[in-house]
Amino acid sequence: MKKKLILVFLVSLFILTGCQFDQPGATADFTTRQFLEMENFELNEMFIPENKTLVGIGDSLTQGVGDERKMGGYLSRLAIELADFEGVLDIEVENEAKRGRRSDQLLTQLKSGKIDDTIKKANIIVMTIGGNDIMRIVKQDLFRLRVDAFEKELIKFTKRYEDILKEIRILNPDASIILVGLYNPFSIVTDEDNEFDQILINWNQAISNFAYSDINACYVPVDDLFNSNSNMVYHTDFFHPNSKGYEQMTDRILKSLKTCGLKQLTNEEMDF
């Protein structure tokens, strides 16, 4: 009986001291106080890492052709880096790119519905397209290239590029889209300025304009990375990047993310 009285006394003392307010005479309500303490508490989403999906579309540059280390080109390397961003538990990579693909073929692929689910679940979409559109003109008349032929094709390419982005946004309005520019593989042959350099500038300008018109898109220039082969960035086919070239592309993409101002990626965070 004595032990019970002592226990009751200690419990009562604990309740009185633990729930006491600073103001004399205030009524203590333990449940109310706990509720008030938690009322304005918000859990930062960064404390709950989630799986994210990185999707690559376009041509051989996104497919990773030329990567002698068989690491998947820039896309897989980018996934490794993005996995360290805050809010990321793991990165799932979906590579829908294919060697030789032109803008008209990419548009057909998107309209076919075959990759709808992939695009819908993407948090980040990276695209390289346009190189094969240019090369088709080059192959048509290799020894008598005419600037006007590229200018006419650029008009068609711009319309297809616009339609490609529209198809993506219909399926996924929120994903961050990384638009990688074009480079001049002929710079490995000559370092002299020529008309092809201006052609490339015009095509890259068209691509960058689309990035500026989409609040959640980022243009990544890579033409300077492959200006000649002085840094040994080309594969043995002298057209595609090698492993070193893909590593430099990855670094350029990461640097561009910091300057593009994308709300989810600029500060190395993924809160979407």
C-alpha positions as YAML, in Angstrom:
chain: A
units: angstrom
residues:
- id: 1
  name: MET
  ca: [0.00, 0.00, 0.00]
- id: 2
  name: LYS
  ca: [2.88, 2.30, 0.88]
- id: 3
  name: LYS
  ca: [4.53, 1.63, -2.50]
- id: 4
  name: LYS
  ca: [1.30, 2.48, -4.29]
- id: 5
  name: LEU
  ca: [1.03, 5.80, -2.48]
- id: 6
  name: ILE
  ca: [4.62, 6.67, -3.38]
- id: 7
  name: LEU
  ca: [3.99, 5.76, -7.03]
- id: 8
  name: VAL
  ca: [0.87, 7.92, -7.15]
- id: 9
  name: PHE
  ca: [2.77, 10.78, -5.59]
- id: 10
  name: LEU
  ca: [5.63, 10.56, -8.11]
- id: 11
  name: VAL
  ca: [3.28, 10.34, -11.09]
- id: 12
  name: SER
  ca: [1.33, 13.36, -9.83]
- id: 13
  name: LEU
  ca: [4.54, 15.31, -9.29]
- id: 14
  name: PHE
  ca: [5.73, 14.46, -12.81]
- id: 15
  name: ILE
  ca: [2.47, 15.63, -14.36]
- id: 16
  name: LEU
  ca: [2.47, 18.87, -12.42]
- id: 17
  name: THR
  ca: [6.08, 19.78, -13.15]
- id: 18
  name: GLY
  ca: [6.11, 18.51, -16.74]
- id: 19
  name: CYS
  ca: [2.99, 20.42, -17.79]
- id: 20
  name: GLN
  ca: [3.53, 23.57, -15.77]
- id: 21
  name: PHE
  ca: [3.23, 26.92, -17.59]
- id: 22
  name: ASP
  ca: [5.43, 29.90, -16.87]
- id: 23
  name: GLN
  ca: [2.47, 32.09, -15.91]
- id: 24
  name: PRO
  ca: [1.14, 31.42, -12.39]
- id: 25
  name: GLY
  ca: [-2.33, 30.02, -12.32]
- id: 26
  name: ALA
  ca: [-2.32, 28.93, -16.00]
- id: 27
  name: THR
  ca: [-4.17, 25.74, -16.79]
- id: 28
  name: ALA
  ca: [-1.89, 23.00, -18.05]
- id: 29
  name: ASP
  ca: [-3.09, 20.87, -20.96]
- id: 30
  name: PHE
  ca: [-0.46, 18.43, -22.17]
- id: 31
  name: THR
  ca: [-2.25, 17.41, -25.39]
- id: 32
  name: THR
  ca: [-2.93, 21.04, -26.36]
- id: 33
  name: ARG
  ca: [0.67, 22.05, -25.81]
- id: 34
  name: GLN
  ca: [1.93, 19.21, -27.95]
- id: 35
  name: PHE
  ca: [-0.46, 20.19, -30.72]
- id: 36
  name: LEU
  ca: [0.67, 23.81, -30.66]
- id: 37
  name: GLU
  ca: [4.33, 22.81, -30.79]
- id: 38
  name: MET
  ca: [3.82, 20.71, -33.94]
- id: 39
  name: GLU
  ca: [1.34, 23.01, -35.64]
- id: 40
  name: ASN
  ca: [3.89, 25.01, -37.68]
- id: 41
  name: PHE
  ca: [6.37, 22.21, -38.19]
- id: 42
  name: GLU
  ca: [6.99, 21.27, -41.83]
- id: 43
  name: LEU
  ca: [9.15, 18.38, -42.96]
- id: 44
  name: ASN
  ca: [11.63, 19.43, -45.63]
- id: 45
  name: GLU
  ca: [11.07, 17.30, -48.75]
- id: 46
  name: MET
  ca: [14.85, 16.93, -49.04]
- id: 47
  name: PHE
  ca: [14.72, 14.67, -45.98]
- id: 48
  name: ILE
  ca: [12.70, 12.14, -47.98]
- id: 49
  name: PRO
  ca: [14.84, 11.12, -50.99]
- id: 50
  name: GLU
  ca: [12.92, 9.66, -53.91]
- id: 51
  name: ASN
  ca: [13.70, 7.70, -57.05]
- id: 52
  name: LYS
  ca: [14.04, 9.94, -60.12]
- id: 53
  name: THR
  ca: [13.94, 9.10, -63.81]
- id: 54
  name: LEU
  ca: [16.39, 10.42, -66.41]
- id: 55
  name: VAL
  ca: [15.27, 9.92, -70.02]
- id: 56
  name: GLY
  ca: [17.43, 10.32, -73.10]
- id: 57
  name: ILE
  ca: [15.99, 10.80, -76.59]
- id: 58
  name: GLY
  ca: [17.46, 11.59, -79.98]
- id: 59
  name: ASP
  ca: [20.47, 10.31, -81.88]
- id: 60
  name: SER
  ca: [23.78, 8.51, -81.43]
- id: 61
  name: LEU
  ca: [25.21, 11.14, -79.06]
- id: 62
  name: THR
  ca: [22.59, 10.26, -76.46]
- id: 63
  name: GLN
  ca: [22.84, 6.56, -77.29]
- id: 64
  name: GLY
  ca: [26.53, 6.78, -76.41]
- id: 65
  name: VAL
  ca: [28.09, 5.60, -79.67]
- id: 66
  name: GLY
  ca: [31.88, 5.84, -79.55]
- id: 67
  name: ASP
  ca: [32.25, 5.32, -75.81]
- id: 68
  name: GLU
  ca: [35.07, 2.80, -75.75]
- id: 69
  name: ARG
  ca: [34.63, 2.31, -71.99]
- id: 70
  name: LYS
  ca: [31.06, 1.11, -72.59]
- id: 71
  name: MET
  ca: [29.68, 3.42, -69.89]
- id: 72
  name: GLY
  ca: [26.65, 4.61, -71.86]
- id: 73
  name: GLY
  ca: [28.03, 7.90, -73.08]
- id: 74
  name: TYR
  ca: [27.13, 11.12, -71.29]
- id: 75
  name: LEU
  ca: [23.68, 9.92, -70.18]
- id: 76
  name: SER
  ca: [24.88, 7.26, -67.73]
- id: 77
  name: ARG
  ca: [27.65, 9.53, -66.49]
- id: 78
  name: LEU
  ca: [25.11, 12.26, -65.89]
- id: 79
  name: ALA
  ca: [22.92, 9.83, -63.94]
- id: 80
  name: ILE
  ca: [25.84, 9.05, -61.63]
- id: 81
  name: GLU
  ca: [26.33, 12.75, -60.90]
- id: 82
  name: LEU
  ca: [22.61, 13.48, -60.44]
- id: 83
  name: ALA
  ca: [22.37, 10.61, -57.92]
- id: 84
  name: ASP
  ca: [24.33, 12.83, -55.50]
- id: 85
  name: PHE
  ca: [21.79, 15.66, -55.69]
- id: 86
  name: GLU
  ca: [19.72, 16.33, -52.58]
- id: 87
  name: GLY
  ca: [16.35, 14.64, -52.65]
- id: 88
  name: VAL
  ca: [17.54, 11.75, -54.82]
- id: 89
  name: LEU
  ca: [17.42, 8.16, -53.64]
- id: 90
  name: ASP
  ca: [18.32, 6.61, -56.98]
- id: 91
  name: ILE
  ca: [18.34, 7.51, -60.69]
- id: 92
  name: GLU
  ca: [16.60, 5.29, -63.22]
- id: 93
  name: VAL
  ca: [17.93, 5.74, -66.76]
- id: 94
  name: GLU
  ca: [15.71, 5.22, -69.81]
- id: 95
  name: ASN
  ca: [17.63, 5.64, -73.07]
- id: 96
  name: GLU
  ca: [15.35, 5.86, -76.12]
- id: 97
  name: ALA
  ca: [17.96, 7.35, -78.46]
- id: 98
  name: LYS
  ca: [19.11, 5.63, -81.64]
- id: 99
  name: ARG
  ca: [22.04, 6.01, -83.96]
- id: 100
  name: GLY
  ca: [21.27, 7.87, -87.20]
- id: 101
  name: ARG
  ca: [17.98, 9.31, -85.99]
- id: 102
  name: ARG
  ca: [16.85, 12.60, -87.55]
- id: 103
  name: SER
  ca: [14.37, 15.12, -86.19]
- id: 104
  name: ASP
  ca: [11.56, 13.84, -88.42]
- id: 105
  name: GLN
  ca: [12.15, 10.31, -87.13]
- id: 106
  name: LEU
  ca: [12.19, 11.47, -83.51]
- id: 107
  name: LEU
  ca: [8.90, 13.27, -84.06]
- id: 108
  name: THR
  ca: [7.43, 10.09, -85.53]
- id: 109
  name: GLN
  ca: [8.66, 8.12, -82.52]
- id: 110
  name: LEU
  ca: [6.97, 10.55, -80.12]
- id: 111
  name: LYS
  ca: [3.71, 10.60, -82.06]
- id: 112
  name: SER
  ca: [3.60, 6.80, -82.24]
- id: 113
  name: GLY
  ca: [2.84, 6.56, -78.53]
- id: 114
  name: LYS
  ca: [5.46, 3.86, -78.01]
- id: 115
  name: ILE
  ca: [7.42, 5.87, -75.47]
- id: 116
  name: ASP
  ca: [4.52, 7.78, -73.88]
- id: 117
  name: ASP
  ca: [4.91, 6.06, -70.51]
- id: 118
  name: THR
  ca: [8.64, 6.75, -70.49]
- id: 119
  name: ILE
  ca: [8.17, 10.45, -71.21]
- id: 120
  name: LYS
  ca: [5.37, 10.77, -68.66]
- id: 121
  name: LYS
  ca: [7.43, 9.45, -65.78]
- id: 122
  name: ALA
  ca: [10.57, 11.44, -66.62]
- id: 123
  name: ASN
  ca: [11.88, 14.00, -64.17]
- id: 124
  name: ILE
  ca: [14.63, 15.06, -66.58]
- id: 125
  name: ILE
  ca: [14.71, 14.64, -70.37]
- id: 126
  name: VAL
  ca: [17.92, 15.11, -72.34]
- id: 127
  name: MET
  ca: [17.85, 15.43, -76.12]
- id: 128
  name: THR
  ca: [20.42, 15.53, -78.91]
- id: 129
  name: ILE
  ca: [18.99, 15.91, -82.38]
- id: 130
  name: GLY
  ca: [19.88, 17.69, -85.61]
- id: 131
  name: GLY
  ca: [23.31, 16.30, -86.47]
- id: 132
  name: ASN
  ca: [21.88, 13.73, -88.85]
- id: 133
  name: ASP
  ca: [19.60, 16.33, -90.44]
- id: 134
  name: ILE
  ca: [22.72, 18.29, -91.36]
- id: 135
  name: MET
  ca: [24.63, 15.21, -92.47]
- id: 136
  name: ARG
  ca: [21.85, 14.22, -94.84]
- id: 137
  name: ILE
  ca: [22.42, 17.46, -96.76]
- id: 138
  name: VAL
  ca: [26.18, 16.94, -96.68]
- id: 139
  name: LYS
  ca: [25.82, 13.45, -98.15]
- id: 140
  name: GLN
  ca: [23.54, 14.67, -100.90]
- id: 141
  name: ASP
  ca: [26.26, 16.84, -102.41]
- id: 142
  name: LEU
  ca: [29.52, 16.36, -100.55]
- id: 143
  name: PHE
  ca: [31.69, 18.26, -103.03]
- id: 144
  name: ARG
  ca: [29.37, 21.22, -103.65]
- id: 145
  name: LEU
  ca: [27.83, 22.27, -100.38]
- id: 146
  name: ARG
  ca: [25.46, 25.23, -100.72]
- id: 147
  name: VAL
  ca: [24.58, 27.44, -97.76]
- id: 148
  name: ASP
  ca: [21.04, 27.97, -99.03]
- id: 149
  name: ALA
  ca: [20.39, 24.22, -98.84]
- id: 150
  name: PHE
  ca: [21.15, 24.29, -95.11]
- id: 151
  name: GLU
  ca: [19.07, 27.43, -94.62]
- id: 152
  name: LYS
  ca: [16.03, 25.82, -96.24]
- id: 153
  name: GLU
  ca: [16.48, 22.69, -94.17]
- id: 154
  name: LEU
  ca: [16.86, 24.79, -91.01]
- id: 155
  name: ILE
  ca: [13.35, 26.18, -91.53]
- id: 156
  name: LYS
  ca: [11.95, 22.64, -91.67]
- id: 157
  name: PHE
  ca: [14.13, 21.51, -88.76]
- id: 158
  name: THR
  ca: [12.95, 24.39, -86.59]
- id: 159
  name: LYS
  ca: [9.31, 23.46, -87.17]
- id: 160
  name: ARG
  ca: [9.98, 19.80, -86.37]
- id: 161
  name: TYR
  ca: [11.93, 20.76, -83.25]
- id: 162
  name: GLU
  ca: [9.01, 22.87, -82.09]
- id: 163
  name: ASP
  ca: [6.62, 19.97, -82.67]
- id: 164
  name: ILE
  ca: [8.92, 17.61, -80.77]
- id: 165
  name: LEU
  ca: [8.86, 19.86, -77.71]
- id: 166
  name: LYS
  ca: [5.10, 20.24, -77.97]
- id: 167
  name: GLU
  ca: [4.66, 16.46, -77.98]
- id: 168
  name: ILE
  ca: [6.89, 16.19, -74.90]
- id: 169
  name: ARG
  ca: [5.01, 18.91, -73.04]
- id: 170
  name: ILE
  ca: [1.63, 17.34, -73.81]
- id: 171
  name: LEU
  ca: [2.83, 14.17, -72.09]
- id: 172
  name: ASN
  ca: [4.91, 15.82, -69.38]
- id: 173
  name: PRO
  ca: [4.43, 19.53, -68.62]
- id: 174
  name: ASP
  ca: [6.81, 19.57, -65.64]
- id: 175
  name: ALA
  ca: [9.99, 17.68, -66.57]
- id: 176
  name: SER
  ca: [13.22, 19.60, -66.95]
- id: 177
  name: ILE
  ca: [14.35, 19.39, -70.57]
- id: 178
  name: ILE
  ca: [18.04, 19.63, -71.45]
- id: 179
  name: LEU
  ca: [18.62, 20.57, -75.09]
- id: 180
  name: VAL
  ca: [22.17, 19.75, -76.16]
- id: 181
  name: GLY
  ca: [23.56, 21.72, -79.08]
- id: 182
  name: LEU
  ca: [25.45, 20.59, -82.19]
- id: 183
  name: TYR
  ca: [29.16, 20.55, -82.99]
- id: 184
  name: ASN
  ca: [31.20, 20.54, -86.18]
- id: 185
  name: PRO
  ca: [32.91, 17.17, -86.75]
- id: 186
  name: PHE
  ca: [34.70, 18.61, -89.80]
- id: 187
  name: SER
  ca: [36.83, 20.75, -87.49]
- id: 188
  name: ILE
  ca: [39.03, 17.71, -87.11]
- id: 189
  name: VAL
  ca: [39.98, 18.13, -90.78]
- id: 190
  name: THR
  ca: [40.63, 21.87, -90.80]
- id: 191
  name: ASP
  ca: [40.78, 24.60, -88.15]
- id: 192
  name: GLU
  ca: [40.14, 27.38, -90.64]
- id: 193
  name: ASP
  ca: [36.90, 29.36, -90.49]
- id: 194
  name: ASN
  ca: [34.46, 28.34, -93.20]
- id: 195
  name: GLU
  ca: [30.81, 28.62, -94.14]
- id: 196
  name: PHE
  ca: [29.96, 25.47, -92.22]
- id: 197
  name: ASP
  ca: [30.81, 27.25, -88.97]
- id: 198
  name: GLN
  ca: [28.15, 29.87, -89.65]
- id: 199
  name: ILE
  ca: [25.67, 27.15, -90.60]
- id: 200
  name: LEU
  ca: [26.25, 25.50, -87.24]
- id: 201
  name: ILE
  ca: [25.85, 28.80, -85.40]
- id: 202
  name: ASN
  ca: [22.46, 29.32, -87.03]
- id: 203
  name: TRP
  ca: [21.25, 25.83, -86.16]
- id: 204
  name: ASN
  ca: [22.43, 26.10, -82.55]
- id: 205
  name: GLN
  ca: [20.77, 29.48, -82.24]
- id: 206
  name: ALA
  ca: [17.48, 27.92, -83.29]
- id: 207
  name: ILE
  ca: [17.85, 25.25, -80.60]
- id: 208
  name: SER
  ca: [18.79, 27.74, -77.89]
- id: 209
  name: ASN
  ca: [15.76, 29.89, -78.71]
- id: 210
  name: PHE
  ca: [13.49, 27.01, -77.76]
- id: 211
  name: ALA
  ca: [15.24, 26.67, -74.41]
- id: 212
  name: TYR
  ca: [14.70, 30.35, -73.67]
- id: 213
  name: SER
  ca: [10.99, 30.06, -74.50]
- id: 214
  name: ASP
  ca: [10.44, 27.22, -71.99]
- id: 215
  name: ILE
  ca: [10.85, 28.16, -68.33]
- id: 216
  name: ASN
  ca: [11.98, 24.65, -67.48]
- id: 217
  name: ALA
  ca: [14.38, 23.99, -70.35]
- id: 218
  name: CYS
  ca: [18.13, 24.45, -70.58]
- id: 219
  name: TYR
  ca: [20.36, 24.83, -73.65]
- id: 220
  name: VAL
  ca: [23.81, 23.25, -73.42]
- id: 221
  name: PRO
  ca: [26.43, 24.34, -75.99]
- id: 222
  name: VAL
  ca: [29.09, 21.74, -76.81]
- id: 223
  name: ASP
  ca: [30.55, 23.01, -80.10]
- id: 224
  name: ASP
  ca: [33.70, 24.35, -78.42]
- id: 225
  name: LEU
  ca: [34.38, 20.96, -76.80]
- id: 226
  name: PHE
  ca: [34.82, 19.32, -80.20]
- id: 227
  name: ASN
  ca: [36.59, 22.10, -82.06]
- id: 228
  name: SER
  ca: [39.43, 20.03, -83.57]
- id: 229
  name: ASN
  ca: [40.82, 16.96, -81.84]
- id: 230
  name: SER
  ca: [43.61, 18.65, -79.95]
- id: 231
  name: ASN
  ca: [42.22, 17.30, -76.67]
- id: 232
  name: MET
  ca: [41.70, 13.80, -78.11]
- id: 233
  name: VAL
  ca: [37.92, 13.83, -77.60]
- id: 234
  name: TYR
  ca: [36.91, 12.00, -80.78]
- id: 235
  name: HIS
  ca: [36.29, 8.31, -81.27]
- id: 236
  name: THR
  ca: [38.33, 6.51, -83.93]
- id: 237
  name: ASP
  ca: [35.53, 7.18, -86.43]
- id: 238
  name: PHE
  ca: [36.42, 10.90, -86.11]
- id: 239
  name: PHE
  ca: [32.75, 11.75, -85.78]
- id: 240
  name: HIS
  ca: [31.46, 10.62, -82.37]
- id: 241
  name: PRO
  ca: [32.95, 11.50, -78.99]
- id: 242
  name: ASN
  ca: [35.11, 8.99, -77.17]
- id: 243
  name: SER
  ca: [34.94, 8.43, -73.41]
- id: 244
  name: LYS
  ca: [36.85, 11.62, -72.72]
- id: 245
  name: GLY
  ca: [34.52, 13.53, -75.00]
- id: 246
  name: TYR
  ca: [31.46, 12.18, -73.21]
- id: 247
  name: GLU
  ca: [32.99, 13.08, -69.86]
- id: 248
  name: GLN
  ca: [33.42, 16.65, -71.06]
- id: 249
  name: MET
  ca: [29.82, 16.71, -72.29]
- id: 250
  name: THR
  ca: [28.67, 15.55, -68.85]
- id: 251
  name: ASP
  ca: [30.67, 18.29, -67.14]
- id: 252
  name: ARG
  ca: [29.26, 20.90, -69.51]
- id: 253
  name: ILE
  ca: [25.68, 19.78, -68.81]
- id: 254
  name: LEU
  ca: [26.24, 19.99, -65.05]
- id: 255
  name: LYS
  ca: [27.77, 23.46, -65.34]
- id: 256
  name: SER
  ca: [24.90, 24.60, -67.56]
- id: 257
  name: LEU
  ca: [22.35, 23.44, -65.00]
- id: 258
  name: LYS
  ca: [23.84, 25.89, -62.51]
- id: 259
  name: THR
  ca: [23.48, 28.83, -64.89]
- id: 260
  name: CYS
  ca: [20.17, 28.00, -66.58]
- id: 261
  name: GLY
  ca: [18.16, 28.78, -63.47]
- id: 262
  name: LEU
  ca: [16.03, 25.65, -63.51]
- id: 263
  name: LYS
  ca: [14.17, 25.78, -60.19]
- id: 264
  name: GLN
  ca: [14.73, 22.11, -59.37]
- id: 265
  name: LEU
  ca: [18.30, 21.64, -60.52]
- id: 266
  name: THR
  ca: [20.22, 24.90, -60.16]
- id: 267
  name: ASN
  ca: [21.20, 24.24, -56.53]
- id: 268
  name: GLU
  ca: [21.91, 20.56, -57.04]
- id: 269
  name: GLU
  ca: [18.50, 19.61, -55.65]
- id: 270
  name: MET
  ca: [15.59, 17.63, -57.02]
- id: 271
  name: ASP
  ca: [12.41, 18.59, -55.22]
- id: 272
  name: PHE
  ca: [10.01, 17.54, -57.97]
...
